[in-house]
XYZ file of C-alpha atoms in Angstrom:
419
model
C 0.011 0.147 -0.049
C 2.925 2.424 0.928
C 4.768 1.672 -2.259
C 1.719 2.363 -4.296
C 1.344 5.873 -2.572
C 4.988 6.471 -3.094
C 4.701 5.686 -6.737
C 1.659 7.989 -7.161
C 3.424 10.738 -5.533
C 6.634 10.202 -7.653
C 4.450 10.197 -10.702
C 2.827 13.256 -9.791
C 6.041 15.118 -9.224
C 7.362 13.827 -12.510
C 4.357 15.373 -14.168
C 5.173 18.714 -12.464
C 8.959 18.684 -13.462
C 7.998 17.834 -17.020
C 5.752 20.727 -16.978
C 8.491 22.911 -15.813
C 10.972 21.690 -18.379
C 8.387 22.521 -21.128
C 7.869 26.083 -19.893
C 11.680 26.467 -19.908
C 11.926 25.142 -23.330
C 9.471 27.787 -24.333
C 11.538 30.622 -22.758
C 9.638 30.898 -19.529
C 11.137 33.801 -17.453
C 10.265 32.253 -14.023
C 13.066 30.971 -11.958
C 10.683 28.661 -9.910
C 10.868 26.360 -13.036
C 14.660 25.745 -12.182
C 13.814 25.344 -8.590
C 11.324 22.616 -9.212
C 14.136 20.572 -11.052
C 16.440 20.726 -8.037
C 13.364 19.938 -5.756
C 12.492 16.867 -7.751
C 16.088 15.532 -7.665
C 16.354 15.782 -3.845
C 12.786 15.248 -2.741
C 10.978 13.330 -5.746
C 13.680 10.813 -6.858
C 14.045 9.227 -3.459
C 10.458 7.875 -3.701
C 11.593 6.131 -6.926
C 14.463 4.688 -5.398
C 12.244 3.527 -2.241
C 9.897 1.514 -4.591
C 12.370 -0.029 -7.007
C 15.401 -0.659 -4.725
C 13.867 -0.279 -1.258
C 14.500 1.926 1.889
C 18.203 2.135 2.933
C 19.228 0.412 5.949
C 20.532 3.487 7.683
C 22.651 1.418 10.192
C 24.401 4.487 11.685
C 21.433 6.946 11.653
C 18.703 5.540 13.904
C 16.607 8.543 13.331
C 16.501 7.973 9.389
C 15.709 4.327 9.993
C 12.726 4.817 12.227
C 11.069 7.543 10.319
C 11.796 6.020 7.024
C 9.780 2.907 8.237
C 7.018 4.735 9.958
C 3.611 4.647 7.876
C 2.135 7.934 9.130
C 5.390 9.813 8.620
C 5.499 8.586 5.056
C 2.064 9.353 4.385
C 2.395 13.002 5.507
C 5.732 13.335 3.606
C 4.142 12.214 0.327
C 1.118 14.633 0.837
C 3.632 17.527 1.718
C 5.932 17.067 -1.247
C 2.903 16.714 -3.566
C 1.474 19.972 -2.540
C 4.658 21.969 -2.600
C 4.853 22.497 -6.452
C 1.367 23.487 -6.840
C 1.798 26.029 -3.984
C 4.893 27.295 -5.737
C 3.207 27.761 -9.069
C 0.620 29.794 -7.348
C 2.596 31.893 -4.837
C 6.081 32.241 -6.673
C 4.965 33.964 -9.805
C 5.084 37.831 -9.709
C 1.910 39.705 -10.972
C 4.066 41.908 -13.228
C 7.656 41.646 -14.563
C 9.936 44.366 -15.576
C 13.016 44.260 -17.978
C 16.158 45.704 -16.226
C 18.876 44.865 -18.792
C 21.582 46.891 -16.852
C 21.855 46.477 -13.136
C 23.458 49.934 -12.725
C 22.410 52.886 -14.916
C 25.492 55.003 -13.925
C 28.262 53.903 -16.240
C 31.025 54.473 -13.709
C 29.255 52.157 -11.166
C 28.599 49.720 -14.011
C 32.406 49.632 -14.587
C 32.843 48.992 -10.913
C 30.593 46.069 -11.029
C 32.642 44.455 -13.942
C 35.858 45.094 -12.033
C 34.153 43.496 -8.997
C 33.202 40.442 -10.902
C 36.631 40.020 -12.427
C 38.170 40.176 -8.726
C 35.760 37.621 -7.607
C 36.798 35.466 -10.501
C 40.572 35.867 -9.691
C 40.184 35.640 -5.938
C 40.783 32.047 -5.222
C 44.043 32.352 -7.257
C 45.173 35.495 -5.365
C 44.177 33.883 -1.886
C 46.310 30.737 -3.002
C 49.432 32.970 -2.843
C 48.735 34.147 0.717
C 47.792 30.615 1.970
C 49.913 29.477 4.960
C 50.466 26.073 3.344
C 49.690 26.567 -0.510
C 51.332 23.163 -1.138
C 48.409 21.057 0.478
C 46.137 22.447 -2.473
C 48.222 20.170 -4.911
C 45.710 17.572 -3.304
C 42.081 17.781 -4.183
C 39.465 17.926 -1.325
C 41.927 18.975 1.346
C 39.281 19.133 4.107
C 38.019 15.546 3.371
C 41.471 14.243 3.309
C 42.665 15.606 6.609
C 45.180 18.270 5.480
C 43.552 20.960 7.565
C 45.111 19.940 10.913
C 46.614 23.299 11.788
C 44.109 25.740 13.101
C 45.491 28.696 11.035
C 45.248 26.582 7.896
C 41.708 25.372 8.570
C 40.787 28.972 9.339
C 42.332 30.262 6.099
C 40.626 27.508 4.066
C 37.266 29.145 4.996
C 38.398 32.150 3.066
C 39.269 29.820 0.023
C 35.899 28.165 0.230
C 33.987 31.368 0.230
C 36.189 33.040 -2.457
C 35.754 29.742 -4.617
C 31.808 30.030 -4.525
C 31.860 33.747 -5.446
C 34.360 32.660 -8.243
C 31.741 30.423 -9.695
C 29.030 33.051 -9.322
C 31.386 35.640 -10.990
C 32.062 33.199 -13.878
C 28.295 33.165 -14.572
C 28.056 36.950 -14.214
C 30.876 37.565 -16.634
C 29.223 35.266 -19.343
C 25.785 37.074 -18.846
C 27.250 40.476 -19.403
C 29.232 39.267 -22.431
C 27.607 40.491 -25.494
C 30.285 39.477 -28.016
C 32.745 36.687 -28.423
C 30.762 34.519 -25.790
C 32.539 31.270 -26.439
C 36.058 32.947 -26.269
C 34.980 34.507 -22.912
C 33.724 31.063 -21.659
C 36.968 29.266 -22.700
C 39.121 32.068 -21.180
C 37.371 32.210 -17.852
C 36.479 28.403 -17.295
C 39.947 27.609 -16.060
C 39.363 29.919 -13.080
C 36.086 28.104 -12.324
C 37.898 24.627 -12.545
C 40.485 25.984 -10.072
C 37.820 27.298 -7.715
C 36.224 23.762 -7.757
C 39.740 22.240 -7.036
C 40.312 24.508 -4.122
C 37.027 24.054 -2.664
C 36.852 20.323 -2.763
C 33.148 19.930 -2.172
C 30.785 18.331 -4.484
C 27.996 21.176 -4.090
C 30.084 23.543 -5.946
C 30.345 21.377 -9.135
C 26.611 21.140 -8.984
C 26.341 24.903 -8.537
C 28.709 25.373 -11.516
C 26.635 23.086 -13.709
C 23.489 24.929 -12.876
C 25.076 28.314 -13.629
C 26.499 27.073 -17.067
C 22.749 25.564 -17.817
C 21.062 28.845 -16.986
C 23.638 31.058 -18.962
C 23.345 28.743 -22.062
C 19.546 28.860 -21.728
C 19.515 32.517 -21.225
C 21.757 33.224 -24.274
C 19.366 30.811 -26.397
C 21.877 28.168 -26.790
C 19.538 25.530 -25.161
C 16.151 25.390 -26.591
C 13.590 22.699 -26.642
C 15.350 19.210 -27.273
C 18.950 20.681 -26.531
C 17.746 21.732 -23.009
C 16.523 18.414 -22.137
C 19.536 16.402 -23.692
C 22.120 18.816 -22.008
C 20.309 18.650 -18.685
C 20.409 14.991 -18.709
C 23.905 14.926 -19.733
C 24.742 17.138 -16.819
C 22.965 14.803 -14.419
C 25.042 11.764 -15.651
C 28.245 13.807 -15.405
C 27.383 14.910 -11.808
C 26.446 11.265 -10.928
C 29.712 9.730 -12.278
C 31.715 12.672 -10.584
C 29.935 11.833 -7.232
C 30.492 8.054 -7.453
C 34.346 8.781 -8.035
C 34.289 11.247 -5.236
C 32.783 8.752 -2.720
C 35.323 6.085 -4.054
C 38.553 8.124 -4.246
C 37.948 10.948 -1.596
C 35.768 9.567 1.028
C 36.609 5.892 0.450
C 33.554 4.573 2.148
C 32.230 2.432 -0.669
C 32.536 -1.185 0.496
C 29.276 -2.984 -0.239
C 26.175 -2.053 -2.317
C 24.303 -1.144 0.860
C 26.835 1.353 1.793
C 26.987 2.890 -1.665
C 23.209 2.993 -1.857
C 22.894 4.522 1.698
C 25.459 7.157 0.997
C 23.962 8.120 -2.305
C 20.585 8.569 -0.817
C 21.921 10.653 2.113
C 23.998 13.011 -0.315
C 21.382 13.387 -2.924
C 18.121 13.238 -1.024
C 16.551 15.414 1.622
C 13.634 13.051 2.234
C 15.575 11.453 5.141
C 15.940 14.580 7.157
C 12.351 15.805 6.231
C 10.798 12.624 7.324
C 12.850 12.430 10.503
C 11.592 15.918 11.377
C 7.955 14.959 10.693
C 8.361 11.985 12.779
C 9.564 13.958 15.780
C 6.830 16.422 15.457
C 4.329 13.465 15.304
C 5.778 12.145 18.538
C 6.289 15.317 20.392
C 10.196 14.997 20.316
C 12.432 17.957 20.181
C 15.240 18.660 17.688
C 15.847 22.308 18.743
C 15.870 23.393 22.530
C 13.193 26.003 21.741
C 11.243 27.100 18.720
C 12.844 29.558 16.268
C 16.469 28.651 17.875
C 18.065 28.050 14.530
C 16.499 30.957 12.835
C 18.011 33.167 15.605
C 21.403 31.857 14.579
C 20.782 32.847 11.176
C 20.226 36.356 12.249
C 23.131 36.570 14.475
C 25.795 34.124 12.815
C 28.385 36.864 12.555
C 28.118 37.886 16.094
C 31.072 36.362 18.011
C 30.131 33.923 20.868
C 32.265 35.908 23.209
C 29.598 38.806 22.829
C 26.600 36.641 22.478
C 27.237 33.862 25.113
C 23.909 31.857 24.496
C 24.329 32.076 20.808
C 22.664 29.183 19.227
C 24.369 26.697 16.681
C 23.571 26.078 13.109
C 20.368 23.959 12.634
C 22.244 20.958 11.277
C 24.136 20.622 14.753
C 20.907 20.258 16.433
C 19.296 17.885 13.929
C 22.471 15.611 13.850
C 22.359 15.136 17.642
C 18.678 14.404 17.643
C 19.130 12.062 14.732
C 21.701 9.990 16.456
C 19.582 9.910 19.648
C 21.552 12.251 22.072
C 19.392 14.017 24.726
C 21.655 17.001 24.626
C 23.171 18.850 21.484
C 26.653 17.455 20.766
C 29.430 19.232 18.748
C 30.581 16.209 16.614
C 32.704 17.870 13.985
C 30.511 17.014 11.272
C 26.763 17.333 10.537
C 24.061 15.955 8.396
C 23.028 18.212 5.522
C 19.691 19.846 5.915
C 17.187 22.165 3.973
C 14.980 25.028 4.758
C 11.791 22.881 4.443
C 12.397 20.756 7.508
C 14.173 23.633 9.518
C 11.128 25.521 9.225
C 9.131 22.678 10.721
C 11.453 22.267 13.575
C 11.388 26.107 14.272
C 7.748 26.662 13.828
C 5.937 23.369 14.228
C 3.318 22.389 11.589
C 2.947 25.881 10.399
C 6.569 25.623 9.333
C 5.173 23.393 6.322
C 3.819 26.455 4.750
C 6.625 28.805 5.965
C 9.493 26.783 4.402
C 8.121 26.701 0.992
C 6.751 30.147 1.126
C 10.520 31.415 1.762
C 11.366 29.846 -1.577
C 8.253 31.530 -3.112
C 9.296 35.001 -2.069
C 12.758 34.550 -3.106
C 11.505 33.575 -6.639
C 8.586 36.010 -6.728
C 10.959 39.133 -5.648
C 13.865 38.092 -7.852
C 11.552 37.300 -11.049
C 9.826 40.814 -10.764
C 12.797 42.530 -12.188
C 13.865 40.583 -15.315
C 17.639 41.098 -15.125
C 19.784 38.065 -16.276
C 22.201 38.343 -13.463
C 19.630 38.770 -10.655
C 17.713 35.669 -12.112
C 20.968 33.587 -11.969
C 21.491 34.459 -8.409
C 17.857 33.871 -7.515
C 17.982 30.407 -8.905
C 21.060 29.692 -7.072
C 19.835 31.111 -3.770
C 16.567 29.368 -4.098
C 18.250 25.864 -4.903
C 20.679 26.284 -2.137
C 17.908 26.901 0.404
C 16.542 23.488 -0.688
C 19.707 21.644 -0.228
C 21.856 23.197 2.508
C 21.323 25.573 5.560
C 21.865 29.338 5.191
C 25.223 29.436 6.985
C 26.656 27.333 4.158
C 25.897 29.891 1.483
C 25.389 33.220 3.467
C 27.770 35.256 1.262
C 25.761 34.390 -1.846
C 22.491 35.141 -0.175
C 23.861 38.566 0.845
C 25.270 39.394 -2.678
C 21.751 38.326 -3.875
C 20.301 41.162 -1.664
C 22.773 43.718 -2.866
C 22.109 43.005 -6.544
C 18.268 43.072 -5.836
C 18.514 46.445 -4.088
C 20.415 47.893 -7.067
C 18.015 46.463 -9.604
C 15.092 47.668 -7.689
C 16.421 51.084 -7.366
C 17.267 51.456 -11.089
C 14.674 49.605 -12.960
C 12.578 51.250 -15.900
C 8.981 50.826 -15.409
C 8.354 51.524 -18.973
C 9.769 48.069 -19.919
C 6.840 46.027 -18.717
C 6.798 42.570 -20.269
C 4.131 40.623 -18.307
C-alpha cells in the first residue's frame, strides 16, 4: 500500500517537473521552474528509489531508520511534497515583470561592477598565494583528506571556500554581461572556475557550476527545446559519475552495495531529514531546544560568541544530535545536510510546512519581478541552495543576491513592462 502511494507521489512530481521543463523550453522567465527541477532531484527521486530498490538500512542513523519505516510519517511526507509544487506555481509568480537589462544605470558604477566580478573570478588564485601552506592544495578535497590539521590552515581555508563559491558566481556573471565573443570569454574564464572547484573540494560547488552554465546557455538561447533536455540529462549523468568517483577516491567509504546506496541517498536526497523532522513532530520529540532557535542563529551568525554567550548553533548541529539519539546537543565535528523545508518545521511546528516553501516562493517572486539575467541567475542559485543546505553554508551568496536585488529595484525602468 505504501509503495503504491510513493509511486503515485513520484508520478505526480514527474508530471510537475516535465511541465517546468516544457515551460523552460518555451523561454519562460520564471525561476521557479529551475527550482522545481532541483526539488524533484532531492525530494522526488528518493521515492522512486524506495519503490524499486528499497529503503536504505541506515545502520548508523537511527533517526533516519525509524522515520523511513513509519507509515504515518511517510503518508504525511508524500502529501507534503505533492502539494509544494502546486503551492509554488500559485505563490512564486509575480503579477508583473519588468525588464532591467543593466543592473546599474550609471556607467562608472557599472564599470565598478565589472571590476568586482573579475576580482571575484581571480580571488581563489589570489588567496592561494597568501595561504599558510599553499602546497596542500596540490591535493584535491583537502578538508576531506585531513590536510587542515593546523588551526591557521583550517581558518584560512574558510576564505578559500567562500572565494571559490564567489568565483563560480562571477564566472556566470561575466558570461551574462558578455555580448560579443561569448565562447572565447567562456573558454578564457572556465579555467578559473575549475581552479575554484579544485580548491573548494566539495561536491555542491560542482553542481552549482553546472546549474550556472545551464542557466547561462539557456539565457543566451543556446539551449532550446530538445537541446535543453539533452544537456540537462547529460549534466545529471556527469554529476552522478563525479559523485561516485568522489565517494570512491575521496571519502573511500564504498565497501558494499548497501553502503553505496545509503551514502547516495543521504547525499542526494533530503527526504531523510524531512521525514525525521515530521516523525519528531508527530511524537512530540524535540530537535531544537526551543522554537525559532536556529532562525535566531541565522540572524546572529556573525556575532562572536564572546559577545553573545548563549548564541545558538546552526540547525544541522541540533538535527544531527537528535538524529543520533542524543538527549543534548553535541558538537561532533560533522553534521547531516539539511534544508529550509524541515528546518522551518522544527522552528515553527506544523505551520513551518507552509513557511518553508513560502520562503522559496518569496525569493523567486521578488527576484523574478525585475527581469535581469544576473539577478535571475542569483535567484536560481539562492533558491536551490535553500533546498539543499542550510543558510550558513551559502550566506555570502545570499547577501550578494540582496545587494544585486537592491540595485536592480533602485534602477529599473517601469516603461519596460513585459508581463
